[in-house]
mmCIF file of C-alpha atoms in Angstrom:
data_model
loop_
_atom_site.group_PDB
_atom_site.id
_atom_site.type_symbol
_atom_site.label_atom_id
_atom_site.label_comp_id
_atom_site.label_asym_id
_atom_site.label_seq_id
_atom_site.Cartn_x
_atom_site.Cartn_y
_atom_site.Cartn_z
ATOM 1 C CA UNK T 1 41.170 160.979 121.334
ATOM 2 C CA UNK T 2 38.138 159.769 119.413
ATOM 3 C CA UNK T 3 39.542 160.956 116.129
ATOM 4 C CA UNK T 4 42.767 159.317 116.984
ATOM 5 C CA UNK T 5 41.369 156.190 117.697
ATOM 6 C CA UNK T 6 39.200 156.161 114.500
ATOM 7 C CA UNK T 7 42.151 156.687 112.223
ATOM 8 C CA UNK T 8 43.914 154.116 114.020
ATOM 9 C CA UNK T 9 41.359 151.480 113.583
ATOM 10 C CA UNK T 10 40.625 152.658 110.019
ATOM 11 C CA UNK T 11 44.306 152.200 109.082
ATOM 12 C CA UNK T 12 44.226 148.732 111.133
ATOM 13 C CA UNK T 13 41.373 147.581 108.804
ATOM 14 C CA UNK T 14 43.069 148.825 105.785
ATOM 15 C CA UNK T 15 46.059 146.990 106.433
ATOM 16 C CA UNK T 16 44.447 143.789 107.329
ATOM 17 C CA UNK T 17 42.302 143.817 104.013
ATOM 18 C CA UNK T 18 45.696 144.316 102.059
ATOM 19 C CA UNK T 19 47.131 141.485 104.143
ATOM 20 C CA UNK T 20 44.250 139.321 103.120
ATOM 21 C CA UNK T 21 44.331 139.992 99.408
ATOM 22 C CA UNK T 22 47.616 137.448 99.025
ATOM 23 C CA UNK T 23 45.618 134.891 101.267
ATOM 24 C CA UNK T 24 42.519 135.220 99.137
ATOM 25 C CA UNK T 25 44.247 134.571 95.842
ATOM 26 C CA UNK T 26 46.311 131.592 97.417
ATOM 27 C CA UNK T 27 43.462 129.977 98.267
ATOM 28 C CA UNK T 28 41.738 130.272 94.765
ATOM 29 C CA UNK T 29 44.723 129.033 93.091
ATOM 30 C CA UNK T 30 44.831 125.934 95.820
ATOM 31 C CA UNK T 31 41.260 125.539 94.730
ATOM 32 C CA UNK T 32 42.176 125.217 91.017
ATOM 33 C CA UNK T 33 45.110 122.829 91.657
ATOM 34 C CA UNK T 34 42.678 121.017 93.822
ATOM 35 C CA UNK T 35 39.942 120.805 90.878
ATOM 36 C CA UNK T 36 42.900 119.749 88.457
ATOM 37 C CA UNK T 37 43.741 116.581 90.887
ATOM 38 C CA UNK T 38 40.111 115.579 90.970
ATOM 39 C CA UNK T 39 40.123 115.952 87.285
ATOM 40 C CA UNK T 40 43.232 113.436 87.035
ATOM 41 C CA UNK T 41 41.599 111.167 89.718
ATOM 42 C CA UNK T 42 38.256 110.999 88.084
ATOM 43 C CA UNK T 43 40.097 108.909 85.459
ATOM 44 C CA UNK T 44 41.930 106.499 87.816
ATOM 45 C CA UNK T 45 39.084 103.722 87.645
ATOM 46 C CA UNK T 46 38.639 103.618 83.964
ATOM 47 C CA UNK T 47 42.458 103.685 83.406
ATOM 48 C CA UNK T 48 42.584 100.898 85.944
ATOM 49 C CA UNK T 49 40.192 98.894 83.981
ATOM 50 C CA UNK T 50 42.011 99.236 81.030
ATOM 51 C CA UNK T 51 45.513 98.310 82.540
ATOM 52 C CA UNK T 52 43.662 94.943 84.063
ATOM 53 C CA UNK T 53 43.442 93.758 80.260
ATOM 54 C CA UNK T 54 47.308 93.666 80.190
ATOM 55 C CA UNK T 55 48.346 93.251 83.916
ATOM 56 C CA UNK T 56 47.215 91.437 86.990
ATOM 57 C CA UNK T 57 46.043 93.361 90.096
ATOM 58 C CA UNK T 58 49.339 93.222 91.975
ATOM 59 C CA UNK T 59 51.592 93.646 88.937
ATOM 60 C CA UNK T 60 49.690 96.892 87.745
ATOM 61 C CA UNK T 61 49.503 98.289 91.392
ATOM 62 C CA UNK T 62 53.372 97.986 91.975
ATOM 63 C CA UNK T 63 54.288 99.116 88.418
ATOM 64 C CA UNK T 64 52.382 102.337 88.769
ATOM 65 C CA UNK T 65 53.907 102.960 92.012
ATOM 66 C CA UNK T 66 57.499 102.258 90.631
ATOM 67 C CA UNK T 67 57.007 104.708 87.371
ATOM 68 C CA UNK T 68 55.491 107.138 89.490
ATOM 69 C CA UNK T 69 58.166 107.093 91.953
ATOM 70 C CA UNK T 70 60.984 107.611 88.973
ATOM 71 C CA UNK T 71 59.020 110.473 88.146
ATOM 72 C CA UNK T 72 58.870 111.868 91.624
ATOM 73 C CA UNK T 73 62.448 111.112 92.433
ATOM 74 C CA UNK T 74 63.615 112.853 88.983
ATOM 75 C CA UNK T 75 61.797 115.930 90.204
ATOM 76 C CA UNK T 76 63.014 115.804 93.915
ATOM 77 C CA UNK T 77 66.655 115.693 92.351
ATOM 78 C CA UNK T 78 66.247 118.100 90.143
ATOM 79 C CA UNK T 79 64.802 120.532 92.672
ATOM 80 C CA UNK T 80 67.860 119.261 95.197
ATOM 81 C CA UNK T 81 65.125 118.989 97.818
ATOM 82 C CA UNK T 82 66.191 117.988 101.351
ATOM 83 C CA UNK T 83 65.194 114.912 103.044
ATOM 84 C CA UNK T 84 62.224 115.358 105.134
ATOM 85 C CA UNK T 85 63.164 115.748 109.104
ATOM 86 C CA UNK T 86 62.866 112.881 111.334
ATOM 87 C CA UNK T 87 59.635 114.512 112.804
ATOM 88 C CA UNK T 88 58.041 114.547 109.180
ATOM 89 C CA UNK T 89 58.661 111.109 108.564
ATOM 90 C CA UNK T 90 55.997 109.235 110.357
ATOM 91 C CA UNK T 91 53.348 111.391 108.634
ATOM 92 C CA UNK T 92 55.039 110.346 105.068
ATOM 93 C CA UNK T 93 54.837 106.805 106.035
ATOM 94 C CA UNK T 94 50.876 107.278 106.625
ATOM 95 C CA UNK T 95 50.425 109.262 103.190
ATOM 96 C CA UNK T 96 52.728 106.442 101.289
ATOM 97 C CA UNK T 97 50.771 103.414 103.288
ATOM 98 C CA UNK T 98 47.287 104.983 102.287
ATOM 99 C CA UNK T 99 47.406 107.053 99.117
ATOM 100 C CA UNK T 100 50.294 105.322 97.485
ATOM 101 C CA UNK T 101 49.877 101.230 98.328
ATOM 102 C CA UNK T 102 46.619 101.171 100.047
ATOM 103 C CA UNK T 103 44.037 102.914 97.976
ATOM 104 C CA UNK T 104 45.415 101.563 94.681
ATOM 105 C CA UNK T 105 45.692 98.168 95.962
ATOM 106 C CA UNK T 106 42.116 97.903 97.539
ATOM 107 C CA UNK T 107 40.311 99.660 94.513
ATOM 108 C CA UNK T 108 42.304 97.373 91.894
ATOM 109 C CA UNK T 109 41.537 94.256 93.694
ATOM 110 C CA UNK T 110 37.726 95.787 93.796
ATOM 111 C CA UNK T 111 37.770 96.707 90.180
ATOM 112 C CA UNK T 112 38.347 92.745 89.065
ATOM 113 C CA UNK T 113 34.594 92.377 89.919
ATOM 114 C CA UNK T 114 32.899 95.784 90.050
ATOM 115 C CA UNK T 115 32.446 98.288 87.249
ATOM 116 C CA UNK T 116 34.241 101.572 87.219
ATOM 117 C CA UNK T 117 30.736 103.446 87.824
ATOM 118 C CA UNK T 118 29.899 101.466 90.765
ATOM 119 C CA UNK T 119 33.263 101.768 92.570
ATOM 120 C CA UNK T 120 32.658 105.447 92.126
ATOM 121 C CA UNK T 121 31.081 105.099 95.652
ATOM 122 C CA UNK T 122 34.628 105.136 97.359
ATOM 123 C CA UNK T 123 35.076 108.595 96.013
ATOM 124 C CA UNK T 124 31.529 109.749 96.614
ATOM 125 C CA UNK T 125 31.629 109.082 100.528
ATOM 126 C CA UNK T 126 35.779 110.166 100.470
ATOM 127 C CA UNK T 127 35.275 114.089 100.873
ATOM 128 C CA UNK T 128 32.907 113.474 104.145
ATOM 129 C CA UNK T 129 35.210 110.931 105.775
ATOM 130 C CA UNK T 130 38.494 113.242 104.858
ATOM 131 C CA UNK T 131 36.861 116.193 106.606
ATOM 132 C CA UNK T 132 35.883 114.039 109.662
ATOM 133 C CA UNK T 133 39.444 112.390 109.956
ATOM 134 C CA UNK T 134 41.229 115.807 109.048
ATOM 135 C CA UNK T 135 39.347 117.721 111.829
ATOM 136 C CA UNK T 136 39.557 115.042 114.303
ATOM 137 C CA UNK T 137 43.639 115.226 113.599
ATOM 138 C CA UNK T 138 44.073 118.809 113.753
ATOM 139 C CA UNK T 139 41.616 120.073 115.921
ATOM 140 C CA UNK T 140 40.272 122.451 113.601
ATOM 141 C CA UNK T 141 36.686 121.812 112.872
ATOM 142 C CA UNK T 142 34.692 123.618 109.767
ATOM 143 C CA UNK T 143 31.831 125.827 110.306
ATOM 144 C CA UNK T 144 28.476 124.087 111.475
ATOM 145 C CA UNK T 145 27.082 125.141 108.030
ATOM 146 C CA UNK T 146 29.708 122.922 106.573
ATOM 147 C CA UNK T 147 28.086 119.628 107.396
ATOM 148 C CA UNK T 148 24.766 119.839 106.198
ATOM 149 C CA UNK T 149 26.219 120.488 102.660
ATOM 150 C CA UNK T 150 28.915 117.830 102.887
ATOM 151 C CA UNK T 151 26.671 115.333 104.549
ATOM 152 C CA UNK T 152 23.883 115.964 101.609
ATOM 153 C CA UNK T 153 26.253 115.668 98.660
ATOM 154 C CA UNK T 154 27.767 112.333 100.320
ATOM 155 C CA UNK T 155 24.189 111.016 100.582
ATOM 156 C CA UNK T 156 23.354 112.025 97.148
ATOM 157 C CA UNK T 157 26.482 110.021 95.350
ATOM 158 C CA UNK T 158 26.129 107.117 97.666
ATOM 159 C CA UNK T 159 22.113 106.780 96.965
ATOM 160 C CA UNK T 160 22.786 107.167 93.291
ATOM 161 C CA UNK T 161 25.840 104.641 93.203
ATOM 162 C CA UNK T 162 24.104 101.928 95.268
ATOM 163 C CA UNK T 163 20.665 102.255 93.246
ATOM 164 C CA UNK T 164 22.830 101.024 90.281
ATOM 165 C CA UNK T 165 23.707 97.827 91.928
ATOM 166 C CA UNK T 166 20.143 97.169 93.560
ATOM 167 C CA UNK T 167 21.098 98.324 97.196
ATOM 168 C CA UNK T 168 23.275 95.304 98.149
ATOM 169 C CA UNK T 169 27.034 94.905 99.329
ATOM 170 C CA UNK T 170 29.449 92.944 97.667
ATOM 171 C CA UNK T 171 32.851 91.794 98.385
ATOM 172 C CA UNK T 172 33.785 94.525 96.252
ATOM 173 C CA UNK T 173 32.222 96.926 98.203
ATOM 174 C CA UNK T 174 33.851 95.851 101.366
ATOM 175 C CA UNK T 175 37.260 96.499 99.327
ATOM 176 C CA UNK T 176 36.170 100.037 98.351
ATOM 177 C CA UNK T 177 34.950 100.796 102.013
ATOM 178 C CA UNK T 178 38.246 99.771 103.424
ATOM 179 C CA UNK T 179 40.084 101.669 100.219
ATOM 180 C CA UNK T 180 37.885 104.596 101.584
ATOM 181 C CA UNK T 181 39.551 104.750 105.321
ATOM 182 C CA UNK T 182 43.150 104.563 104.493
ATOM 183 C CA UNK T 183 42.942 107.290 101.282
ATOM 184 C CA UNK T 184 41.214 109.766 104.067
ATOM 185 C CA UNK T 185 43.775 109.242 106.361
ATOM 186 C CA UNK T 186 46.080 109.663 103.822
ATOM 187 C CA UNK T 187 44.975 112.769 102.891
ATOM 188 C CA UNK T 188 44.121 114.157 106.533
ATOM 189 C CA UNK T 189 48.170 113.450 107.275
ATOM 190 C CA UNK T 190 49.060 114.826 103.453
ATOM 191 C CA UNK T 191 47.155 117.841 104.538
ATOM 192 C CA UNK T 192 48.638 118.344 107.772
ATOM 193 C CA UNK T 193 52.125 118.009 106.105
ATOM 194 C CA UNK T 194 51.833 120.448 103.530
ATOM 195 C CA UNK T 195 51.201 123.080 105.961
ATOM 196 C CA UNK T 196 55.186 122.376 106.839
ATOM 197 C CA UNK T 197 56.330 120.910 103.401
ATOM 198 C CA UNK T 198 56.039 122.066 99.921
ATOM 199 C CA UNK T 199 52.962 120.327 99.005
ATOM 200 C CA UNK T 200 54.053 118.645 95.760
ATOM 201 C CA UNK T 201 57.358 117.131 97.801
ATOM 202 C CA UNK T 202 54.637 115.336 100.125
ATOM 203 C CA UNK T 203 53.582 112.968 97.634
ATOM 204 C CA UNK T 204 56.796 112.399 96.274
ATOM 205 C CA UNK T 205 58.515 111.765 99.209
ATOM 206 C CA UNK T 206 55.751 109.327 99.836
ATOM 207 C CA UNK T 207 56.147 107.625 96.244
ATOM 208 C CA UNK T 208 60.137 107.471 96.797
ATOM 209 C CA UNK T 209 59.948 106.145 100.170
ATOM 210 C CA UNK T 210 57.822 103.067 98.812
ATOM 211 C CA UNK T 211 60.050 102.539 95.845
ATOM 212 C CA UNK T 212 62.265 99.276 97.313
ATOM 213 C CA UNK T 213 58.725 97.558 98.554
ATOM 214 C CA UNK T 214 57.111 98.078 95.301
ATOM 215 C CA UNK T 215 60.084 97.223 92.851
ATOM 216 C CA UNK T 216 60.508 94.296 94.767
ATOM 217 C CA UNK T 217 56.836 93.541 94.592
ATOM 218 C CA UNK T 218 56.591 94.242 90.882
ATOM 219 C CA UNK T 219 59.278 91.552 89.925
ATOM 220 C CA UNK T 220 57.504 89.194 92.136
ATOM 221 C CA UNK T 221 53.862 89.891 90.804
ATOM 222 C CA UNK T 222 55.280 89.976 87.133
ATOM 223 C CA UNK T 223 57.011 86.445 87.752
ATOM 224 C CA UNK T 224 54.108 84.786 89.676
ATOM 225 C CA UNK T 225 51.082 86.405 88.000
ATOM 226 C CA UNK T 226 49.663 85.368 84.410
ATOM 227 C CA UNK T 227 51.931 86.459 81.810
ATOM 228 C CA UNK T 228 51.721 90.289 80.397
ATOM 229 C CA UNK T 229 48.985 90.426 77.492
ATOM 230 C CA UNK T 230 50.460 93.510 76.022
ATOM 231 C CA UNK T 231 47.545 95.817 74.301
ATOM 232 C CA UNK T 232 47.170 99.355 73.692
ATOM 233 C CA UNK T 233 44.243 99.871 76.068
ATOM 234 C CA UNK T 234 46.914 98.002 78.735
ATOM 235 C CA UNK T 235 49.716 100.236 78.210
ATOM 236 C CA UNK T 236 47.487 103.457 78.282
ATOM 237 C CA UNK T 237 45.894 102.514 81.401
ATOM 238 C CA UNK T 238 49.454 101.904 83.145
ATOM 239 C CA UNK T 239 51.103 105.173 82.185
ATOM 240 C CA UNK T 240 47.794 107.444 82.824
ATOM 241 C CA UNK T 241 47.386 105.736 86.532
ATOM 242 C CA UNK T 242 51.350 106.011 86.852
ATOM 243 C CA UNK T 243 51.847 109.673 85.724
ATOM 244 C CA UNK T 244 48.364 111.074 85.469
ATOM 245 C CA UNK T 245 46.801 110.051 88.956
ATOM 246 C CA UNK T 246 49.544 108.799 90.690
ATOM 247 C CA UNK T 247 52.379 111.607 90.248
ATOM 248 C CA UNK T 248 50.532 114.393 88.580
ATOM 249 C CA UNK T 249 47.227 113.793 90.525
ATOM 250 C CA UNK T 250 48.674 113.855 93.830
ATOM 251 C CA UNK T 251 51.322 116.645 92.972
ATOM 252 C CA UNK T 252 48.666 119.339 92.248
ATOM 253 C CA UNK T 253 46.340 117.913 94.914
ATOM 254 C CA UNK T 254 48.800 118.527 97.826
ATOM 255 C CA UNK T 255 49.742 121.580 96.318
ATOM 256 C CA UNK T 256 45.908 122.704 96.359
ATOM 257 C CA UNK T 257 45.233 121.731 99.641
ATOM 258 C CA UNK T 258 48.334 123.501 101.324
ATOM 259 C CA UNK T 259 46.671 126.800 99.550
ATOM 260 C CA UNK T 260 43.060 126.134 100.351
ATOM 261 C CA UNK T 261 43.146 123.736 103.394
ATOM 262 C CA UNK T 262 41.827 120.118 103.604
ATOM 263 C CA UNK T 263 38.253 120.635 104.189
ATOM 264 C CA UNK T 264 37.180 122.840 101.212
ATOM 265 C CA UNK T 265 39.891 120.858 98.941
ATOM 266 C CA UNK T 266 38.099 117.497 99.848
ATOM 267 C CA UNK T 267 34.589 118.623 99.206
ATOM 268 C CA UNK T 268 35.630 119.368 95.285
ATOM 269 C CA UNK T 269 35.815 115.361 95.389
ATOM 270 C CA UNK T 270 32.013 115.135 95.340
ATOM 271 C CA UNK T 271 32.135 115.709 91.463
ATOM 272 C CA UNK T 272 34.785 112.949 91.007
ATOM 273 C CA UNK T 273 32.103 109.998 90.890
ATOM 274 C CA UNK T 274 30.053 111.742 88.061
ATOM 275 C CA UNK T 275 33.306 112.546 86.190
ATOM 276 C CA UNK T 276 34.229 109.080 86.661
ATOM 277 C CA UNK T 277 31.134 107.630 85.441
ATOM 278 C CA UNK T 278 31.153 109.980 82.092
ATOM 279 C CA UNK T 279 34.651 108.576 81.399
ATOM 280 C CA UNK T 280 33.289 104.955 82.150
ATOM 281 C CA UNK T 281 30.604 105.767 79.464
ATOM 282 C CA UNK T 282 32.973 107.245 77.269
ATOM 283 C CA UNK T 283 36.288 105.287 77.345
ATOM 284 C CA UNK T 284 34.552 101.605 78.491
ATOM 285 C CA UNK T 285 30.975 101.830 77.095
ATOM 286 C CA UNK T 286 29.427 101.378 80.194
ATOM 287 C CA UNK T 287 25.950 102.696 80.563
ATOM 288 C CA UNK T 288 24.643 106.185 81.778
ATOM 289 C CA UNK T 289 21.721 106.013 84.090
ATOM 290 C CA UNK T 290 18.985 108.438 83.632
ATOM 291 C CA UNK T 291 19.477 109.530 87.167
ATOM 292 C CA UNK T 292 22.893 110.886 86.533
ATOM 293 C CA UNK T 293 21.939 114.448 85.494
ATOM 294 C CA UNK T 294 19.779 114.851 88.777
ATOM 295 C CA UNK T 295 22.552 113.882 90.645
ATOM 296 C CA UNK T 296 25.138 116.139 89.146
ATOM 297 C CA UNK T 297 22.875 118.691 89.598
ATOM 298 C CA UNK T 298 22.507 117.964 93.458
ATOM 299 C CA UNK T 299 26.495 117.339 93.769
ATOM 300 C CA UNK T 300 27.330 120.753 92.038
ATOM 301 C CA UNK T 301 24.663 122.689 94.456
ATOM 302 C CA UNK T 302 26.530 120.615 97.546
ATOM 303 C CA UNK T 303 29.749 121.665 96.338
ATOM 304 C CA UNK T 304 28.825 125.442 96.232
ATOM 305 C CA UNK T 305 27.383 125.097 99.834
ATOM 306 C CA UNK T 306 30.521 123.653 101.538
ATOM 307 C CA UNK T 307 32.584 126.240 99.631
ATOM 308 C CA UNK T 308 30.616 129.245 100.821
ATOM 309 C CA UNK T 309 30.527 127.770 104.111
ATOM 310 C CA UNK T 310 34.232 127.545 104.399
ATOM 311 C CA UNK T 311 34.917 130.845 102.732
ATOM 312 C CA UNK T 312 32.678 132.557 105.587
ATOM 313 C CA UNK T 313 34.932 134.099 108.252
ATOM 314 C CA UNK T 314 34.585 133.514 112.088
ATOM 315 C CA UNK T 315 33.910 136.569 113.919
ATOM 316 C CA UNK T 316 37.244 137.283 115.816
ATOM 317 C CA UNK T 317 37.089 137.307 119.710
ATOM 318 C CA UNK T 318 36.104 140.539 121.219
ATOM 319 C CA UNK T 319 38.810 142.693 123.070
ATOM 320 C CA UNK T 320 38.203 143.035 126.764
ATOM 321 C CA UNK T 321 37.502 146.713 127.720
ATOM 322 C CA UNK T 322 40.745 148.798 127.815
ATOM 323 C CA UNK T 323 42.543 146.700 125.334
ATOM 324 C CA UNK T 324 43.071 147.513 121.954
ATOM 325 C CA UNK T 325 42.483 144.505 119.054
ATOM 326 C CA UNK T 326 46.407 144.203 118.560
ATOM 327 C CA UNK T 327 46.966 143.816 122.664
ATOM 328 C CA UNK T 328 44.031 141.272 123.185
ATOM 329 C CA UNK T 329 45.230 137.711 123.503
#
């Protein structure tokens, strides 16, 4: 009898390991896609600064959403995607209000008076806020070892960014913190939807849902704001924030979340402020603070800590005596 039990357990473990392999590959693929999304997002602030050379803040935000929605609509039509069920439409509205409209508008208004590097404070605190909102929304909390690493990474980025501005808060900072909250809610809700819908369709339907509002807003803004001053930088900035950040970035981001989970994916954004800083120096000519290399090393270590914490499997509950693992609840 004992030999039979041992053989059964060995076969169960072997089957479990084989079943875990596709899940592990899916998690790695999701992590790579999420990292690509972070790379796309890191160019958003410098591209917005370029876009503001030609367009006003309201017209820039509306035009970026209209162009991204046109691309998203074409993809949905080509894929013959079904309209989301009624039960998912409220979630799509949250993603649209936070990630498609709220975050771009608030950060664009902030960038009128704030530098691209300083505005990265939003992204620096976004991973921790997203993890908190997602956990509260789903009721599934990461392991305890996750939070010290996530909090330390957020603290490093916040201290680094505020130190560049003398530690004070401005009107732009208030707009940035508001953007942080609406974007965290959008990511958390989008992560929940990505578990039941194809990840890329979450952002695509959110963009299309906003199209009537953004199209009308673009017409009004172009008529009321200052005349468009066409320039190479302005057009390049508009194209990138429309296609690169708003469509491609969200496309791969939500596919990554579907594969690896909100908690792990969101912590990759700890690197986003430092990437934004490098783009700001390269594209905008902003100065590179001396503390940037030290902050970069600290952030990389914190990202490694969060990824290790979320990879550690939680032990399964022990089965009561007399029950096999298969029959235990």
